[in-house]
PDB file of C-alpha atoms in Angstrom:
ATOM      1  CA  UNK A  76      44.914 223.171 106.940  1.00 46.00           C
ATOM      2  CA  UNK A  77      45.737 220.679 109.614  1.00 46.00           C
ATOM      3  CA  UNK A  78      42.373 218.968 109.022  1.00 45.00           C
ATOM      4  CA  UNK A  79      42.899 218.868 105.259  1.00 40.00           C
ATOM      5  CA  UNK A  80      46.274 217.256 105.767  1.00 42.00           C
ATOM      6  CA  UNK A  81      44.778 214.555 107.996  1.00 45.00           C
ATOM      7  CA  UNK A  82      42.108 213.818 105.410  1.00 38.00           C
ATOM      8  CA  UNK A  83      44.804 213.431 102.732  1.00 42.00           C
ATOM      9  CA  UNK A  84      46.819 211.064 104.882  1.00 39.00           C
ATOM     10  CA  UNK A  85      43.731 208.958 105.575  1.00 42.00           C
ATOM     11  CA  UNK A  86      42.937 208.692 101.878  1.00 39.00           C
ATOM     12  CA  UNK A  87      46.471 207.580 101.027  1.00 38.00           C
ATOM     13  CA  UNK A  88      46.462 205.003 103.842  1.00 42.00           C
ATOM     14  CA  UNK A  89      43.097 203.665 102.751  1.00 43.00           C
ATOM     15  CA  UNK A  90      44.328 203.342  99.208  1.00 43.00           C
ATOM     16  CA  UNK A  91      47.393 201.436 100.294  1.00 43.00           C
ATOM     17  CA  UNK A  92      45.272 199.138 102.419  1.00 42.00           C
ATOM     18  CA  UNK A  93      43.022 198.481  99.438  1.00 43.00           C
ATOM     19  CA  UNK A  94      45.981 197.548  97.301  1.00 41.00           C
ATOM     20  CA  UNK A  95      47.370 195.299 100.009  1.00 42.00           C
ATOM     21  CA  UNK A  96      44.041 193.537 100.422  1.00 43.00           C
ATOM     22  CA  UNK A  97      43.636 192.708  96.721  1.00 44.00           C
ATOM     23  CA  UNK A  98      43.949 188.962  95.856  1.00 44.00           C
ATOM     24  CA  UNK A  99      47.253 187.844  94.549  1.00 43.00           C
ATOM     25  CA  UNK A 100      45.875 187.087  91.108  1.00 43.00           C
ATOM     26  CA  UNK A 101      44.804 190.680  90.723  1.00 41.00           C
ATOM     27  CA  UNK A 102      48.434 191.618  90.458  1.00 44.00           C
ATOM     28  CA  UNK A 103      49.363 188.897  87.964  1.00 47.00           C
ATOM     29  CA  UNK A 104      50.056 189.647  84.380  1.00 46.00           C
ATOM     30  CA  UNK A 105      47.301 189.196  81.874  1.00 47.00           C
ATOM     31  CA  UNK A 106      46.858 185.570  80.630  1.00 47.00           C
ATOM     32  CA  UNK A 107      48.228 183.926  83.790  1.00 47.00           C
ATOM     33  CA  UNK A 108      46.181 180.971  85.198  1.00 48.00           C
ATOM     34  CA  UNK A 109      45.329 182.033  88.724  1.00 45.00           C
ATOM     35  CA  UNK A 110      44.697 178.491  89.963  1.00 42.00           C
ATOM     36  CA  UNK A 111      47.926 177.171  88.604  1.00 43.00           C
ATOM     37  CA  UNK A 112      49.794 180.110  89.964  1.00 43.00           C
ATOM     38  CA  UNK A 113      48.203 179.656  93.367  1.00 41.00           C
ATOM     39  CA  UNK A 114      49.142 175.967  93.467  1.00 42.00           C
ATOM     40  CA  UNK A 115      52.620 176.768  92.343  1.00 45.00           C
ATOM     41  CA  UNK A 116      52.914 179.392  94.971  1.00 43.00           C
ATOM     42  CA  UNK A 117      51.703 177.131  97.738  1.00 45.00           C
ATOM     43  CA  UNK A 118      53.699 174.010  96.840  1.00 47.00           C
ATOM     44  CA  UNK A 119      57.219 173.245  95.724  1.00 46.00           C
ATOM     45  CA  UNK A 120      57.691 170.783  92.813  1.00 46.00           C
ATOM     46  CA  UNK A 121      60.984 169.494  91.544  1.00 46.00           C
ATOM     47  CA  UNK A 122      61.233 168.589  87.887  1.00 50.00           C
ATOM     48  CA  UNK A 123      63.034 165.294  88.030  1.00 50.00           C
ATOM     49  CA  UNK A 124      62.022 163.974  84.642  1.00 50.00           C
ATOM     50  CA  UNK A 125      65.464 164.119  83.100  1.00 49.00           C
ATOM     51  CA  UNK A 126      67.400 162.748  86.121  1.00 51.00           C
ATOM     52  CA  UNK A 127      64.740 160.023  86.670  1.00 48.00           C
ATOM     53  CA  UNK A 128      65.044 158.889  83.100  1.00 48.00           C
ATOM     54  CA  UNK A 129      68.767 158.767  83.440  1.00 49.00           C
ATOM     55  CA  UNK A 130      68.513 156.813  86.709  1.00 49.00           C
ATOM     56  CA  UNK A 131      66.141 154.258  85.167  1.00 46.00           C
ATOM     57  CA  UNK A 132      68.461 153.832  82.209  1.00 53.00           C
ATOM     58  CA  UNK A 133      71.396 153.159  84.502  1.00 51.00           C
ATOM     59  CA  UNK A 134      69.383 150.718  86.611  1.00 62.00           C
ATOM     60  CA  UNK A 135      68.179 148.858  83.515  1.00 61.00           C
ATOM     61  CA  UNK A 136      71.688 148.590  82.157  1.00 66.00           C
ATOM     62  CA  UNK A 137      72.910 147.301  85.528  1.00 64.00           C
ATOM     63  CA  UNK A 138      70.147 144.718  85.658  1.00 66.00           C
ATOM     64  CA  UNK A 139      70.860 143.571  82.111  1.00 56.00           C
ATOM     65  CA  UNK A 140      74.548 143.320  82.917  1.00 65.00           C
ATOM     66  CA  UNK A 141      73.793 141.354  86.072  1.00 65.00           C
ATOM     67  CA  UNK A 142      71.458 139.000  84.231  1.00 61.00           C
ATOM     68  CA  UNK A 143      73.980 138.551  81.460  1.00 63.00           C
ATOM     69  CA  UNK A 144      76.719 137.784  83.971  1.00 63.00           C
ATOM     70  CA  UNK A 145      74.464 135.328  85.763  1.00 61.00           C
ATOM     71  CA  UNK A 146      73.524 133.662  82.504  1.00 62.00           C
ATOM     72  CA  UNK A 147      77.152 133.435  81.450  1.00 62.00           C
ATOM     73  CA  UNK A 148      77.968 131.988  84.857  1.00 60.00           C
ATOM     74  CA  UNK A 149      75.247 129.371  84.517  1.00 55.00           C
ATOM     75  CA  UNK A 150      76.286 128.579  80.972  1.00 58.00           C
ATOM     76  CA  UNK A 151      79.893 128.255  82.068  1.00 59.00           C
ATOM     77  CA  UNK A 152      78.888 126.051  84.992  1.00 63.00           C
ATOM     78  CA  UNK A 153      76.654 123.891  82.806  1.00 75.00           C
ATOM     79  CA  UNK A 154      79.408 123.480  80.234  1.00 79.00           C
ATOM     80  CA  UNK A 155      81.900 122.527  82.942  1.00 82.00           C
ATOM     81  CA  UNK A 156      79.523 119.977  84.433  1.00 83.00           C
ATOM     82  CA  UNK A 157      78.727 118.462  81.050  1.00 85.00           C
ATOM     83  CA  UNK A 158      82.396 118.285  80.142  1.00 89.00           C
ATOM     84  CA  UNK A 159      83.195 116.642  83.477  1.00 87.00           C
ATOM     85  CA  UNK A 160      80.464 114.076  82.848  1.00 86.00           C
ATOM     86  CA  UNK A 161      81.786 113.400  79.368  1.00 88.00           C
ATOM     87  CA  UNK A 162      85.310 112.995  80.724  1.00 87.00           C
ATOM     88  CA  UNK A 163      84.102 110.622  83.440  1.00 88.00           C
ATOM     89  CA  UNK A 164      82.132 108.530  80.946  1.00 89.00           C
ATOM     90  CA  UNK A 165      85.075 108.398  78.560  1.00 87.00           C
ATOM     91  CA  UNK A 166      87.394 107.376  81.399  1.00 85.00           C
ATOM     92  CA  UNK A 167      84.973 104.654  82.522  1.00 86.00           C
ATOM     93  CA  UNK A 168      84.629 103.347  78.968  1.00 86.00           C
ATOM     94  CA  UNK A 169      88.390 103.324  78.529  1.00 89.00           C
ATOM     95  CA  UNK A 170      88.857 101.536  81.850  1.00 83.00           C
ATOM     96  CA  UNK A 171      86.297  98.905  80.832  1.00 83.00           C
ATOM     97  CA  UNK A 172      88.009  98.452  77.453  1.00 80.00           C
ATOM     98  CA  UNK A 173      91.404  98.142  79.151  1.00 81.00           C
ATOM     99  CA  UNK A 174      89.993  95.548  81.557  1.00 78.00           C
ATOM    100  CA  UNK A 175      88.567  93.509  78.676  1.00 73.00           C
ATOM    101  CA  UNK A 176      91.860  93.733  76.797  1.00 70.00           C
ATOM    102  CA  UNK A 177      93.844  92.709  79.875  1.00 69.00           C
ATOM    103  CA  UNK A 178      91.525  89.774  80.509  1.00 64.00           C
ATOM    104  CA  UNK A 179      91.797  88.655  76.891  1.00 60.00           C
ATOM    105  CA  UNK A 180      95.570  88.860  77.041  1.00 64.00           C
ATOM    106  CA  UNK A 181      95.601  86.892  80.275  1.00 53.00           C
ATOM    107  CA  UNK A 182      93.475  84.146  78.701  1.00 48.00           C
ATOM    108  CA  UNK A 183      95.628  84.160  75.580  1.00 53.00           C
ATOM    109  CA  UNK A 184      98.803  83.953  77.646  1.00 47.00           C
ATOM    110  CA  UNK A 185      97.408  81.114  79.736  1.00 47.00           C
ATOM    111  CA  UNK A 186      96.285  79.227  76.629  1.00 49.00           C
ATOM    112  CA  UNK A 187      99.507  79.780  74.682  1.00 53.00           C
ATOM    113  CA  UNK A 188     102.129  77.126  75.290  1.00 52.00           C
ATOM    114  CA  UNK A 189     105.608  78.110  76.280  1.00 52.00           C
ATOM    115  CA  UNK A 190     107.993  78.520  73.378  1.00 56.00           C
ATOM    116  CA  UNK A 191     110.806  76.962  75.395  1.00 59.00           C
ATOM    117  CA  UNK A 192     111.938  73.304  75.290  1.00 64.00           C
ATOM    118  CA  UNK A 193     109.126  70.891  76.102  1.00 77.00           C
ATOM    119  CA  UNK A 194     109.643  68.167  78.645  1.00 86.00           C
ATOM    120  CA  UNK A 195     107.235  65.248  78.814  1.00 93.00           C
ATOM    121  CA  UNK A 196     107.051  62.416  81.285  1.00 92.00           C
ATOM    122  CA  UNK A 197     107.443  58.885  79.957  1.00 93.00           C
ATOM    123  CA  UNK A 198     104.595  56.416  80.391  1.00 93.00           C
ATOM    124  CA  UNK A 199     104.096  55.275  83.977  1.00 85.00           C
ATOM    125  CA  UNK A 200     103.980  51.501  84.380  1.00 83.00           C
ATOM    126  CA  UNK A 201     102.990  49.005  81.741  1.00 89.00           C
ATOM    127  CA  UNK A 202     100.368  49.223  79.068  1.00 93.00           C
ATOM    128  CA  UNK A 203      96.742  49.825  80.078  1.00 96.00           C
ATOM    129  CA  UNK A 204      93.923  51.916  78.713  1.00 96.00           C
ATOM    130  CA  UNK A 205      94.050  54.318  81.682  1.00 97.00           C
ATOM    131  CA  UNK A 206      97.841  54.689  81.323  1.00 97.00           C
ATOM    132  CA  UNK A 207      97.420  55.520  77.612  1.00 98.00           C
ATOM    133  CA  UNK A 208      94.857  58.240  78.387  1.00 98.00           C
ATOM    134  CA  UNK A 209      96.948  59.681  81.251  1.00 97.00           C
ATOM    135  CA  UNK A 210     100.038  59.821  79.054  1.00 98.00           C
ATOM    136  CA  UNK A 211      98.148  61.510  76.184  1.00 98.00           C
ATOM    137  CA  UNK A 212      96.671  64.173  78.465  1.00 98.00           C
ATOM    138  CA  UNK A 213     100.046  65.801  79.111  1.00 97.00           C
ATOM    139  CA  UNK A 214      99.955  67.080  75.525  1.00 98.00           C
ATOM    140  CA  UNK A 215      96.594  68.817  76.013  1.00 98.00           C
ATOM    141  CA  UNK A 216      96.902  72.561  75.403  1.00 97.00           C
ATOM    142  CA  UNK A 217     100.627  72.208  74.767  1.00 97.00           C
ATOM    143  CA  UNK A 218     101.223  70.600  71.389  1.00 98.00           C
ATOM    144  CA  UNK A 219      99.598  72.320  68.404  1.00 98.00           C
ATOM    145  CA  UNK A 220      97.813  70.643  65.550  1.00 98.00           C
ATOM    146  CA  UNK A 221      99.932  70.094  62.458  1.00 98.00           C
ATOM    147  CA  UNK A 222     101.240  67.446  60.110  1.00 97.00           C
ATOM    148  CA  UNK A 223     103.718  66.075  62.621  1.00 97.00           C
ATOM    149  CA  UNK A 224     103.874  63.075  64.941  1.00 97.00           C
ATOM    150  CA  UNK A 225     106.258  64.562  67.517  1.00 96.00           C
ATOM    151  CA  UNK A 226     105.323  66.608  70.594  1.00 97.00           C
ATOM    152  CA  UNK A 227     108.241  68.983  69.961  1.00 95.00           C
ATOM    153  CA  UNK A 228     106.737  69.770  66.565  1.00 95.00           C
ATOM    154  CA  UNK A 229     103.020  69.144  66.154  1.00 98.00           C
ATOM    155  CA  UNK A 230     100.425  66.421  66.131  1.00 98.00           C
ATOM    156  CA  UNK A 231      98.011  65.491  63.392  1.00 98.00           C
ATOM    157  CA  UNK A 232      95.125  63.423  64.722  1.00 98.00           C
ATOM    158  CA  UNK A 233      96.775  60.217  63.483  1.00 98.00           C
ATOM    159  CA  UNK A 234     100.193  61.547  64.528  1.00 98.00           C
ATOM    160  CA  UNK A 235      99.004  61.771  68.166  1.00 99.00           C
ATOM    161  CA  UNK A 236      97.705  58.201  68.234  1.00 99.00           C
ATOM    162  CA  UNK A 237     100.822  56.923  66.458  1.00 98.00           C
ATOM    163  CA  UNK A 238     103.146  58.617  68.956  1.00 98.00           C
ATOM    164  CA  UNK A 239     101.185  57.751  72.131  1.00 98.00           C
ATOM    165  CA  UNK A 240     100.687  54.078  71.342  1.00 98.00           C
ATOM    166  CA  UNK A 241     104.251  53.880  70.119  1.00 97.00           C
ATOM    167  CA  UNK A 242     105.451  54.802  73.643  1.00 97.00           C
ATOM    168  CA  UNK A 243     103.745  51.612  74.836  1.00 97.00           C
ATOM    169  CA  UNK A 244     105.345  49.459  72.152  1.00 96.00           C
ATOM    170  CA  UNK A 245     102.450  49.466  69.682  1.00 97.00           C
ATOM    171  CA  UNK A 246     103.509  50.577  66.188  1.00 97.00           C
ATOM    172  CA  UNK A 247     100.880  52.262  64.059  1.00 98.00           C
ATOM    173  CA  UNK A 248     101.124  53.673  60.534  1.00 98.00           C
ATOM    174  CA  UNK A 249      99.930  57.120  59.591  1.00 98.00           C
ATOM    175  CA  UNK A 250      96.427  57.532  58.283  1.00 98.00           C
ATOM    176  CA  UNK A 251      93.061  57.231  60.026  1.00 98.00           C
ATOM    177  CA  UNK A 252      91.805  54.233  58.078  1.00 98.00           C
ATOM    178  CA  UNK A 253      95.206  52.484  58.130  1.00 98.00           C
ATOM    179  CA  UNK A 254      95.300  52.606  61.925  1.00 98.00           C
ATOM    180  CA  UNK A 255      91.682  51.405  62.204  1.00 98.00           C
ATOM    181  CA  UNK A 256      92.495  48.507  59.888  1.00 98.00           C
ATOM    182  CA  UNK A 257      94.978  47.130  62.451  1.00 97.00           C
ATOM    183  CA  UNK A 258      92.383  47.108  65.264  1.00 98.00           C
ATOM    184  CA  UNK A 259      89.191  45.224  66.020  1.00 98.00           C
ATOM    185  CA  UNK A 260      85.878  47.059  65.731  1.00 98.00           C
ATOM    186  CA  UNK A 261      83.740  47.038  68.895  1.00 98.00           C
ATOM    187  CA  UNK A 262      80.494  48.679  70.038  1.00 98.00           C
ATOM    188  CA  UNK A 263      80.377  51.849  72.075  1.00 96.00           C
ATOM    189  CA  UNK A 264      79.043  49.875  75.042  1.00 97.00           C
ATOM    190  CA  UNK A 265      82.153  47.693  74.901  1.00 98.00           C
ATOM    191  CA  UNK A 266      84.560  50.591  74.579  1.00 98.00           C
ATOM    192  CA  UNK A 267      86.855  51.445  77.502  1.00 98.00           C
ATOM    193  CA  UNK A 268      89.638  53.927  78.140  1.00 98.00           C
ATOM    194  CA  UNK A 269      92.481  53.500  75.665  1.00 98.00           C
ATOM    195  CA  UNK A 270      90.369  52.280  72.728  1.00 99.00           C
ATOM    196  CA  UNK A 271      90.319  54.152  69.443  1.00 99.00           C
ATOM    197  CA  UNK A 272      87.470  56.488  68.430  1.00 98.00           C
ATOM    198  CA  UNK A 273      87.292  56.745  64.650  1.00 99.00           C
ATOM    199  CA  UNK A 274      85.336  58.928  62.241  1.00 98.00           C
ATOM    200  CA  UNK A 275      86.109  56.872  59.122  1.00 98.00           C
ATOM    201  CA  UNK A 276      88.239  58.663  56.584  1.00 96.00           C
ATOM    202  CA  UNK A 277      88.244  61.869  58.671  1.00 97.00           C
ATOM    203  CA  UNK A 278      89.431  61.775  62.259  1.00 98.00           C
ATOM    204  CA  UNK A 279      90.768  59.575  65.042  1.00 99.00           C
ATOM    205  CA  UNK A 280      91.411  59.904  68.773  1.00 99.00           C
ATOM    206  CA  UNK A 281      91.837  58.050  72.075  1.00 99.00           C
ATOM    207  CA  UNK A 282      88.654  57.190  73.958  1.00 99.00           C
ATOM    208  CA  UNK A 283      88.683  58.273  77.618  1.00 98.00           C
ATOM    209  CA  UNK A 284      86.180  55.620  78.787  1.00 97.00           C
ATOM    210  CA  UNK A 285      83.645  58.257  79.904  1.00 97.00           C
ATOM    211  CA  UNK A 286      82.116  59.485  76.664  1.00 97.00           C
ATOM    212  CA  UNK A 287      84.993  61.768  75.659  1.00 98.00           C
ATOM    213  CA  UNK A 288      88.132  61.695  73.561  1.00 99.00           C
ATOM    214  CA  UNK A 289      91.726  62.970  73.700  1.00 99.00           C
ATOM    215  CA  UNK A 290      92.587  64.152  70.191  1.00 99.00           C
ATOM    216  CA  UNK A 291      94.369  66.715  68.038  1.00 98.00           C
ATOM    217  CA  UNK A 292      91.477  68.605  66.423  1.00 98.00           C
ATOM    218  CA  UNK A 293      92.486  71.063  63.691  1.00 98.00           C
ATOM    219  CA  UNK A 294      94.815  73.836  62.571  1.00 98.00           C
ATOM    220  CA  UNK A 295      94.996  76.761  64.955  1.00 97.00           C
ATOM    221  CA  UNK A 296      94.170  74.531  67.926  1.00 98.00           C
ATOM    222  CA  UNK A 297      96.043  72.303  70.341  1.00 98.00           C
ATOM    223  CA  UNK A 298      95.619  68.781  71.565  1.00 99.00           C
ATOM    224  CA  UNK A 299      92.494  68.756  73.703  1.00 98.00           C
ATOM    225  CA  UNK A 300      90.355  66.525  75.864  1.00 98.00           C
ATOM    226  CA  UNK A 301      86.787  66.775  74.592  1.00 98.00           C
ATOM    227  CA  UNK A 302      84.327  65.445  77.151  1.00 97.00           C
ATOM    228  CA  UNK A 303      81.644  64.555  74.637  1.00 97.00           C
ATOM    229  CA  UNK A 304      81.548  62.938  71.219  1.00 98.00           C
ATOM    230  CA  UNK A 305      79.855  64.122  68.040  1.00 97.00           C
ATOM    231  CA  UNK A 306      78.543  62.581  64.863  1.00 97.00           C
ATOM    232  CA  UNK A 307      78.635  58.795  64.456  1.00 96.00           C
ATOM    233  CA  UNK A 308      82.054  57.504  65.488  1.00 98.00           C
ATOM    234  CA  UNK A 309      83.177  53.876  65.330  1.00 98.00           C
ATOM    235  CA  UNK A 310      85.137  52.228  68.143  1.00 99.00           C
ATOM    236  CA  UNK A 311      88.210  49.993  67.733  1.00 99.00           C
ATOM    237  CA  UNK A 312      90.431  48.109  70.125  1.00 98.00           C
ATOM    238  CA  UNK A 313      94.094  47.412  69.512  1.00 96.00           C
TER     239      UNK A 313
END
């Protein structure tokens, strides 16, 4: 009996050893892939598909937001720079326009005679051509052209010659041709300061002896000293 019992124990132990020694796939349920199961058993894998997708979505949104912010920043900066340039150009243009306006006003003010009482010096010394020219020049830029023959009013071309020569005791009528009729015609080579320069039927002035004339030119202008002649004038001496 003792031997039979030992044999039974041996058989049971051998059977258990056989079961223990069987490969792992022998104990798997039917239809299970032994290779896949072995790999799964030997390694640990984490299914991160859902979290990874979520992480990528968040990162993409962050990048888009960052790019959008950067773009908006650039656009804002560009707009500010362009606006500053426009403002600077507009300011420069306005400053230039103001400078031109100021200069024009300064010229206009300098060229406009004073509206106050006019005071003129009497002729200096006796009659001479140079004295006539010097006396007439004080009206330059001061007395406007008009129908008058008085420096406190206006001077027509014949009004200027009538008034100036009158201050030296020489009486002249009004009218270009009437004044020329009282003088003696001479050539330009003979003409000296104080002679008459006549454009028959049109205009008259006082020759300066150097190729110019002191005269009262036209409406909207003042007595002036032109330093050159024009057309075909005729010269007369009183």
